mmCIF file of C-alpha atoms in Angstrom:
data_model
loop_
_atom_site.group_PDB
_atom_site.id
_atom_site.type_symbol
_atom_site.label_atom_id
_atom_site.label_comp_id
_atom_site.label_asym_id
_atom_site.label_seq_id
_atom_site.Cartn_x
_atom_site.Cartn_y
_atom_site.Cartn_z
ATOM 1 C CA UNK A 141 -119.217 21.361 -74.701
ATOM 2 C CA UNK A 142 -118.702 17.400 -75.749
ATOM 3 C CA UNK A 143 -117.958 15.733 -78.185
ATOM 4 C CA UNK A 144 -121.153 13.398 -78.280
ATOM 5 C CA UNK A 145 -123.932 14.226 -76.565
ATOM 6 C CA UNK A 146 -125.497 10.945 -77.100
ATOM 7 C CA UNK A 147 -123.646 8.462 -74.924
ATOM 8 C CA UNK A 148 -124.553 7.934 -71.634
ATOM 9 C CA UNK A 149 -121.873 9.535 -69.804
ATOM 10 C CA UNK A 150 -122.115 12.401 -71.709
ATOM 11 C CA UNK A 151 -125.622 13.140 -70.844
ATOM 12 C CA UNK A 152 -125.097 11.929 -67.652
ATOM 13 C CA UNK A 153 -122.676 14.874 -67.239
ATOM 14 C CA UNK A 154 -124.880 17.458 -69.157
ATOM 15 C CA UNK A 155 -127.572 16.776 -66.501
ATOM 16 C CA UNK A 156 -125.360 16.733 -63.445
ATOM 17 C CA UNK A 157 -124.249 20.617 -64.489
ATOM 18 C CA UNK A 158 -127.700 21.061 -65.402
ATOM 19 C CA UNK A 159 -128.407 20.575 -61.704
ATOM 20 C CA UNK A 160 -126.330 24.101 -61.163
ATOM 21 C CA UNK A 161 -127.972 25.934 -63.640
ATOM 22 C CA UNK A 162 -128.253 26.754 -67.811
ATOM 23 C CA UNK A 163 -126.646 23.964 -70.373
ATOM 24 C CA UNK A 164 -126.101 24.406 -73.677
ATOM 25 C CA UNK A 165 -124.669 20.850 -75.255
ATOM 26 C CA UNK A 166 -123.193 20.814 -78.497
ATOM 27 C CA UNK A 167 -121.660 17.733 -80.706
ATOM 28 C CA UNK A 168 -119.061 19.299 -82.593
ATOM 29 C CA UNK A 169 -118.693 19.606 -86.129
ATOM 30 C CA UNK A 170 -118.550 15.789 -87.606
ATOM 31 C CA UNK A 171 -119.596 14.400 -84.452
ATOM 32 C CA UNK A 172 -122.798 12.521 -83.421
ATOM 33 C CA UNK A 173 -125.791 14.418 -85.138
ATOM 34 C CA UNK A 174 -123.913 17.349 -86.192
ATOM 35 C CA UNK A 175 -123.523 18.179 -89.928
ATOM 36 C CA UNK A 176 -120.088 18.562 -91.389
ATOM 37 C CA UNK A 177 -116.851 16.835 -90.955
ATOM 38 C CA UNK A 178 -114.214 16.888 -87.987
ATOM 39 C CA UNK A 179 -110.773 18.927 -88.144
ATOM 40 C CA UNK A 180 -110.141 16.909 -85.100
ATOM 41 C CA UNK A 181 -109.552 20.368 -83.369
ATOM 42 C CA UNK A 182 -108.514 23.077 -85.381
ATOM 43 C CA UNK A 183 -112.045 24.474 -87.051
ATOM 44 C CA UNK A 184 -114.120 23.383 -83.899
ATOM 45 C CA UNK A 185 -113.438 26.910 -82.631
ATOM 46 C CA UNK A 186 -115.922 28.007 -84.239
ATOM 47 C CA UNK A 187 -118.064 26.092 -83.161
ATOM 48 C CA UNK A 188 -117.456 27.131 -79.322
ATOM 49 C CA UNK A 189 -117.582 30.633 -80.909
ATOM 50 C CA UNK A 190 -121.433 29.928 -82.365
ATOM 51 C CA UNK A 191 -122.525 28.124 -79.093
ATOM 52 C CA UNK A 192 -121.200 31.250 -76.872
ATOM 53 C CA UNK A 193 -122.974 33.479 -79.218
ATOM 54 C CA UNK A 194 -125.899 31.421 -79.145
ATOM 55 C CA UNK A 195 -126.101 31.831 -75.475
ATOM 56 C CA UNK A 196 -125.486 35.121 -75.145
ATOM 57 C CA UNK A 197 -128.549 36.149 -77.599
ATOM 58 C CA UNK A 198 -130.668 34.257 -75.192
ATOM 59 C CA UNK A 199 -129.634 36.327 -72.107
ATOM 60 C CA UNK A 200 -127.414 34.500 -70.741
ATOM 61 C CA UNK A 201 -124.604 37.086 -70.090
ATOM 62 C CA UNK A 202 -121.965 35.454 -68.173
ATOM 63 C CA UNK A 203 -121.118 31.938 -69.992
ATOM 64 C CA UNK A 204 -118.683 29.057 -68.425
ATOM 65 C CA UNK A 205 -117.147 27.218 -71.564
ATOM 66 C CA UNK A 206 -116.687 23.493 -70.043
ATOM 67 C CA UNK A 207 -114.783 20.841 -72.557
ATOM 68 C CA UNK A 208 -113.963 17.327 -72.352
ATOM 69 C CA UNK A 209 -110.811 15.846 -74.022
ATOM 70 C CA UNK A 210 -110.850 16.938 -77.592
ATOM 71 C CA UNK A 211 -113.520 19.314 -76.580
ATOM 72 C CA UNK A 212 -110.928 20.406 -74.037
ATOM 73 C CA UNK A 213 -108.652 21.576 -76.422
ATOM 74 C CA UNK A 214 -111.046 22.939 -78.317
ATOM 75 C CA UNK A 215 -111.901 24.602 -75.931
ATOM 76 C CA UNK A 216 -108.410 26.072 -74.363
ATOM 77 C CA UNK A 217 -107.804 26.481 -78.458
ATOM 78 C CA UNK A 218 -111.106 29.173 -78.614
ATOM 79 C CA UNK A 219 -110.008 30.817 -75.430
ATOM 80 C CA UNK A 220 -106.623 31.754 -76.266
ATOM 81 C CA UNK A 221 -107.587 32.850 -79.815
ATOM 82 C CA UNK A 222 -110.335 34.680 -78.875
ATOM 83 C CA UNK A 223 -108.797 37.982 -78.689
ATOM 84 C CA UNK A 224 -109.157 40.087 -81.458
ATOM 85 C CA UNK A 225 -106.514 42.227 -83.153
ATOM 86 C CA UNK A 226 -106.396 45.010 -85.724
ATOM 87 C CA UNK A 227 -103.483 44.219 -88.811
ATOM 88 C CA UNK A 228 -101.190 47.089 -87.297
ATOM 89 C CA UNK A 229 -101.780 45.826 -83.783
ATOM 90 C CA UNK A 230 -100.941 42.588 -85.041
ATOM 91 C CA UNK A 231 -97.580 43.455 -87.123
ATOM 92 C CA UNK A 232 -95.983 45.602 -83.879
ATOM 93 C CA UNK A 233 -96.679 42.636 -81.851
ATOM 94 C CA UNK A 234 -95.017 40.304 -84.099
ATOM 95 C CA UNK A 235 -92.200 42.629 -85.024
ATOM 96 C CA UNK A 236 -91.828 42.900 -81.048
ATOM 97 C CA UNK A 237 -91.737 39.150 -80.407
ATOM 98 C CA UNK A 238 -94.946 39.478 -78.941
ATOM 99 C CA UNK A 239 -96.525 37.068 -81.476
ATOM 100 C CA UNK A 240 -95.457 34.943 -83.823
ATOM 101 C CA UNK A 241 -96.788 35.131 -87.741
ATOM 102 C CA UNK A 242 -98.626 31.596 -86.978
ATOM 103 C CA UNK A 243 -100.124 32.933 -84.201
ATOM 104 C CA UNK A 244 -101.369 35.685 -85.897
ATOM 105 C CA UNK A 245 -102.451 33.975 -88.900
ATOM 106 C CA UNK A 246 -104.697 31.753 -86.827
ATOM 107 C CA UNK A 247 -106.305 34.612 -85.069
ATOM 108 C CA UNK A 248 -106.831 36.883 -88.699
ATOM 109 C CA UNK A 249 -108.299 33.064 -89.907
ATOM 110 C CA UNK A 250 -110.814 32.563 -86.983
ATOM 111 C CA UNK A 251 -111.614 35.922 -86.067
ATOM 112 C CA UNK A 252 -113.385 34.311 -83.072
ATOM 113 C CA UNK A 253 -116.454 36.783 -81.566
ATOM 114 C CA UNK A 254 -116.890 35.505 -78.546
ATOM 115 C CA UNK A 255 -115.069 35.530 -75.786
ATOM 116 C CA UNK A 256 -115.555 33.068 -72.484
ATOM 117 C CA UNK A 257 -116.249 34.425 -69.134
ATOM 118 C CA UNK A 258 -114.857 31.264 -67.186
ATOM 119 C CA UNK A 259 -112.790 28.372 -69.215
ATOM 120 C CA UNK A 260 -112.490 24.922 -67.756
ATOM 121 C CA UNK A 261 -110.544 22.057 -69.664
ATOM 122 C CA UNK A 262 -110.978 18.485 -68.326
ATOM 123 C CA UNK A 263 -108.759 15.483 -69.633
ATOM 124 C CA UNK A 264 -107.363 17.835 -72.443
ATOM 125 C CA UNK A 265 -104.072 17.286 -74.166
ATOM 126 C CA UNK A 266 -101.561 19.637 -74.743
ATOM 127 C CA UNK A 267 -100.012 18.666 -77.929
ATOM 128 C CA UNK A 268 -100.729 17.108 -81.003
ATOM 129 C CA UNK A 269 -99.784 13.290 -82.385
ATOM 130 C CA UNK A 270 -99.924 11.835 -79.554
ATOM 131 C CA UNK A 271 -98.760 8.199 -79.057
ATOM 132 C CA UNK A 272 -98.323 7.400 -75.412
ATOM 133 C CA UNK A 273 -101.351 5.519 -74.725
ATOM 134 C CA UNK A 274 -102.983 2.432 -76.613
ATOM 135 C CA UNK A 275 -105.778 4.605 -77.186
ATOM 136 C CA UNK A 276 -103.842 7.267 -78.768
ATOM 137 C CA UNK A 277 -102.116 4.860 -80.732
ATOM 138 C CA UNK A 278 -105.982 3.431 -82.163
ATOM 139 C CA UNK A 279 -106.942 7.341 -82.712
ATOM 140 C CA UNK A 280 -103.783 8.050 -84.579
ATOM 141 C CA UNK A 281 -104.131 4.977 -86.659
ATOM 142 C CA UNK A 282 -107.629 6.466 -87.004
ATOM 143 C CA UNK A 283 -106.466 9.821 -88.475
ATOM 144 C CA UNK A 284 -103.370 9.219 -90.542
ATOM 145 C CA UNK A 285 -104.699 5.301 -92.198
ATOM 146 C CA UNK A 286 -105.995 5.881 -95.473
ATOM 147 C CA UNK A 287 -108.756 3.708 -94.398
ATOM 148 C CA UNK A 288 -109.892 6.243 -91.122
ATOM 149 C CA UNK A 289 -112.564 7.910 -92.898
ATOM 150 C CA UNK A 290 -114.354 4.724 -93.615
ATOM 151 C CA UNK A 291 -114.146 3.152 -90.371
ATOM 152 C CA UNK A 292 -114.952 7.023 -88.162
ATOM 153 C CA UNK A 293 -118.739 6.809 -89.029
ATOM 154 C CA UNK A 294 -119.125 3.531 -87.654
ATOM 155 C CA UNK A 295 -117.982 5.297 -83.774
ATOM 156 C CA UNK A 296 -119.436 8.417 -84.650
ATOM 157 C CA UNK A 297 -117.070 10.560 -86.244
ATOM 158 C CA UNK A 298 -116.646 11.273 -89.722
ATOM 159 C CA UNK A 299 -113.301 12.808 -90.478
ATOM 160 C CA UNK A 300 -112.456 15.667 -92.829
ATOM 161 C CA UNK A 301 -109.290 16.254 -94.867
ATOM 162 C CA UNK A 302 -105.855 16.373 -93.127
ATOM 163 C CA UNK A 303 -104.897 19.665 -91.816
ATOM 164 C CA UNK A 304 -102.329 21.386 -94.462
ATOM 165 C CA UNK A 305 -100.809 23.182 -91.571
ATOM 166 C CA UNK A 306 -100.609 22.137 -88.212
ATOM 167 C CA UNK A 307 -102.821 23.967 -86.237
ATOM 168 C CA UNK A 308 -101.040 26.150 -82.945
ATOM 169 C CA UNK A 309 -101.509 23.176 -79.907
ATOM 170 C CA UNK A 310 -103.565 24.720 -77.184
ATOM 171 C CA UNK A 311 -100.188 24.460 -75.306
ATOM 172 C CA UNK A 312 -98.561 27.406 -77.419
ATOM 173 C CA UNK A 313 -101.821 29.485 -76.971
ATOM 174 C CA UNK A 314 -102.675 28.537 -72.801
ATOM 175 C CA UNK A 315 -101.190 31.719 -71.950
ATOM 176 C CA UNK A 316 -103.344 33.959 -73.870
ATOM 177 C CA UNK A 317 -106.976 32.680 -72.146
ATOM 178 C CA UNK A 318 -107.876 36.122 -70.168
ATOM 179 C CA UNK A 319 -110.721 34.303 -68.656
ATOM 180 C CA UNK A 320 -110.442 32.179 -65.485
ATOM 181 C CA UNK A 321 -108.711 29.259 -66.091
ATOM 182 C CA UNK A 322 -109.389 25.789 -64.569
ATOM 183 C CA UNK A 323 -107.126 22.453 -66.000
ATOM 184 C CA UNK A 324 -108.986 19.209 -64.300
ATOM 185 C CA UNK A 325 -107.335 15.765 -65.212
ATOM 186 C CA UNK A 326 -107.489 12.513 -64.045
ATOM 187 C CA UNK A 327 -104.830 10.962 -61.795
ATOM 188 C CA UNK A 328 -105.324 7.916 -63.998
ATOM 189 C CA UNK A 329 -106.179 8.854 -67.147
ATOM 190 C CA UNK A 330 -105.181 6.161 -69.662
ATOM 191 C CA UNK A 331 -105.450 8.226 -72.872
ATOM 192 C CA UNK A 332 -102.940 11.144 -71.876
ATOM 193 C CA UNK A 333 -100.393 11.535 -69.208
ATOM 194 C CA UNK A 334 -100.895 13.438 -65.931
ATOM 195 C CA UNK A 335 -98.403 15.924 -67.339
ATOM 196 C CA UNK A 336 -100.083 17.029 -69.823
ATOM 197 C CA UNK A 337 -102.229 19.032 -67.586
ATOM 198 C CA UNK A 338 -99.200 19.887 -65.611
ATOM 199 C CA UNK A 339 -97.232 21.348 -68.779
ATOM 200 C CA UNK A 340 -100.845 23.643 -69.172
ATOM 201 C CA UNK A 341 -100.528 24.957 -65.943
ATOM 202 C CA UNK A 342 -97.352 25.509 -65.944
ATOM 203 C CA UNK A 343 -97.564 27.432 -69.478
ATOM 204 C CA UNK A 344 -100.938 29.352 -68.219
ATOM 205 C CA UNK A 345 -99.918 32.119 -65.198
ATOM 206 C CA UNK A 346 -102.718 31.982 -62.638
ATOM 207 C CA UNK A 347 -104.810 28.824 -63.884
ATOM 208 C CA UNK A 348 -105.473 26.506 -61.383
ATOM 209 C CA UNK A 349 -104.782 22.605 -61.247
ATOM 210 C CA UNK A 350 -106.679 19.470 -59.966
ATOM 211 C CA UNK A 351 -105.685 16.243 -60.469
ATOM 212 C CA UNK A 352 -108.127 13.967 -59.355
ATOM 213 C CA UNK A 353 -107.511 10.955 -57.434
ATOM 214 C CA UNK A 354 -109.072 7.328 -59.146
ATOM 215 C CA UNK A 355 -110.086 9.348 -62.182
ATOM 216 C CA UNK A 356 -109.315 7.870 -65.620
ATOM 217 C CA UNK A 357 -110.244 9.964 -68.694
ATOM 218 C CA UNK A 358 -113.250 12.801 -69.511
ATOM 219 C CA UNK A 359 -116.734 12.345 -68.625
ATOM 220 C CA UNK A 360 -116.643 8.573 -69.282
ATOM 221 C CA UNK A 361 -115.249 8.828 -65.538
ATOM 222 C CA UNK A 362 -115.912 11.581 -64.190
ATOM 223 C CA UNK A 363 -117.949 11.342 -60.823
ATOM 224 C CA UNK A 364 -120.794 13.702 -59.661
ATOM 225 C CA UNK A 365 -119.062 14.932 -57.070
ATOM 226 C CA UNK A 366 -116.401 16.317 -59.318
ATOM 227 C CA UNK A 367 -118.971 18.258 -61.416
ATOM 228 C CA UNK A 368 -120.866 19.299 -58.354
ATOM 229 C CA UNK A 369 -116.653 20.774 -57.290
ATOM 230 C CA UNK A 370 -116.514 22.274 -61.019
ATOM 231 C CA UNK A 371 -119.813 23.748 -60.613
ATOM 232 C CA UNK A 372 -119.025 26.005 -57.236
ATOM 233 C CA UNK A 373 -115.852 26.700 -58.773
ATOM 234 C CA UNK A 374 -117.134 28.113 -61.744
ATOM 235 C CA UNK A 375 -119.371 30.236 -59.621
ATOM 236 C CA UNK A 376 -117.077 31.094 -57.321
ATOM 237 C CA UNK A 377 -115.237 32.822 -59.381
ATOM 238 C CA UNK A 378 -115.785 36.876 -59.449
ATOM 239 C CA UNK A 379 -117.703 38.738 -62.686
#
């Protein structure tokens, strides 16, 4: 899953994994050729939900969920939402502290069907509003300038409304993901801190970590060799 499947390093990286089997590439809502307009994460779930959906009608039974930056979030987001719940289920888990009425508001509101067999994040954040990079500071400016939605087209997004409520950060819902769980980031990512991907580890029991060496950010740097790593891992890991 990217978030524009028309730049060059985003195909380039579609066709590496394509080298290790079945790709399904999707621009998300708002993005590149896609209809719609962006929530900038928080409706995009659905959009992993269609594409796993998609997949699975075509045979493909066992389905790796890959995302890059936003579309790593995204992607964490769909994973830890993607368990479903009846209403009585849901009100003894809340009234036991299990879940909190946000959380299960978002998962009555999605109602996601689909479920990921393996889950791998790459260069994701962990929170939302994020200013501790120059480009984080140009993407906020981006979302919260009354002038954003005119200028998004022009590098391929085109921006919906502001969210009313601020959607759960794929930090508070890490823990849920059922699936195997793989956080990549690089050492030298310039759009958000190594410890982002450390505070998702941390918060998701038996993920696993790299932090690549001489990597900056998503698949604008991400070498072949790393995919080719992601790729065995992802198959590696037991059905």
């Amino acid at each position: 899953m990217t978030n524009a499947t028309g730049q060059v390093s985003s195909r380039a990286a579609i066709d590496a994994f394509g080298r290790h089997g079945a790709v399904l590439a999707l621009d998300f809502r708002g993005h590149g050729n896609s209809a719609g307009r962006s929530s900038v994460g928080r409706t995009e779930v659905w959009d992993v939900d269609a594409a796993i959906g998609f997949a699975r009608a075509r045979g493909h039974n066992r389905v790796a969920v890959i995302g890059f930056s936003m579309g790593g979030a995204v992607t964490l987001r769909h994973a830890g939402l993607s368990r479903r719940r009846s209403p009585a289920l849901i009100d003894n888990a809340i009234q036991a502290g299990d879940q909190t009425p946000a959380l299960a508001a978002e998962l009555f509101e999605f109602d996601l069907q689909h479920r990921p067999d393996v889950v791998v994040s790459v260069s994701a954040p962990s929170r939302w509003f994020s200013r501790e990079s120059i480009p984080m500071r140009r993407i906020q400016w981006l979302l919260e300038h009354p002038l954003g939605k005119l200028v998004g087209p022009r590098i391929g997004i085109r921006l919906g409304e502001p969210w009313i409520t601020v959607p759960l950060t794929p930090l508070e819902v890490v823990g849920r993901i059922q699936a195997p769980l793989l956080i990549v980031h690089g050492a030298m990512d310039h759009y958000f801190d190594p410890e982002r991907a450390q505070e998702l580890h941390r918060a998701a029991p038996g993920s696993e970590l790299w932090l690549i060496p001489n990597m900056a950010h998503a698949e604008s740097s991400i070498s072949s060799a790393t995919i080719d790593r992601i790729a065995s891992w992802v198959k590696s890991r037991p059905e």
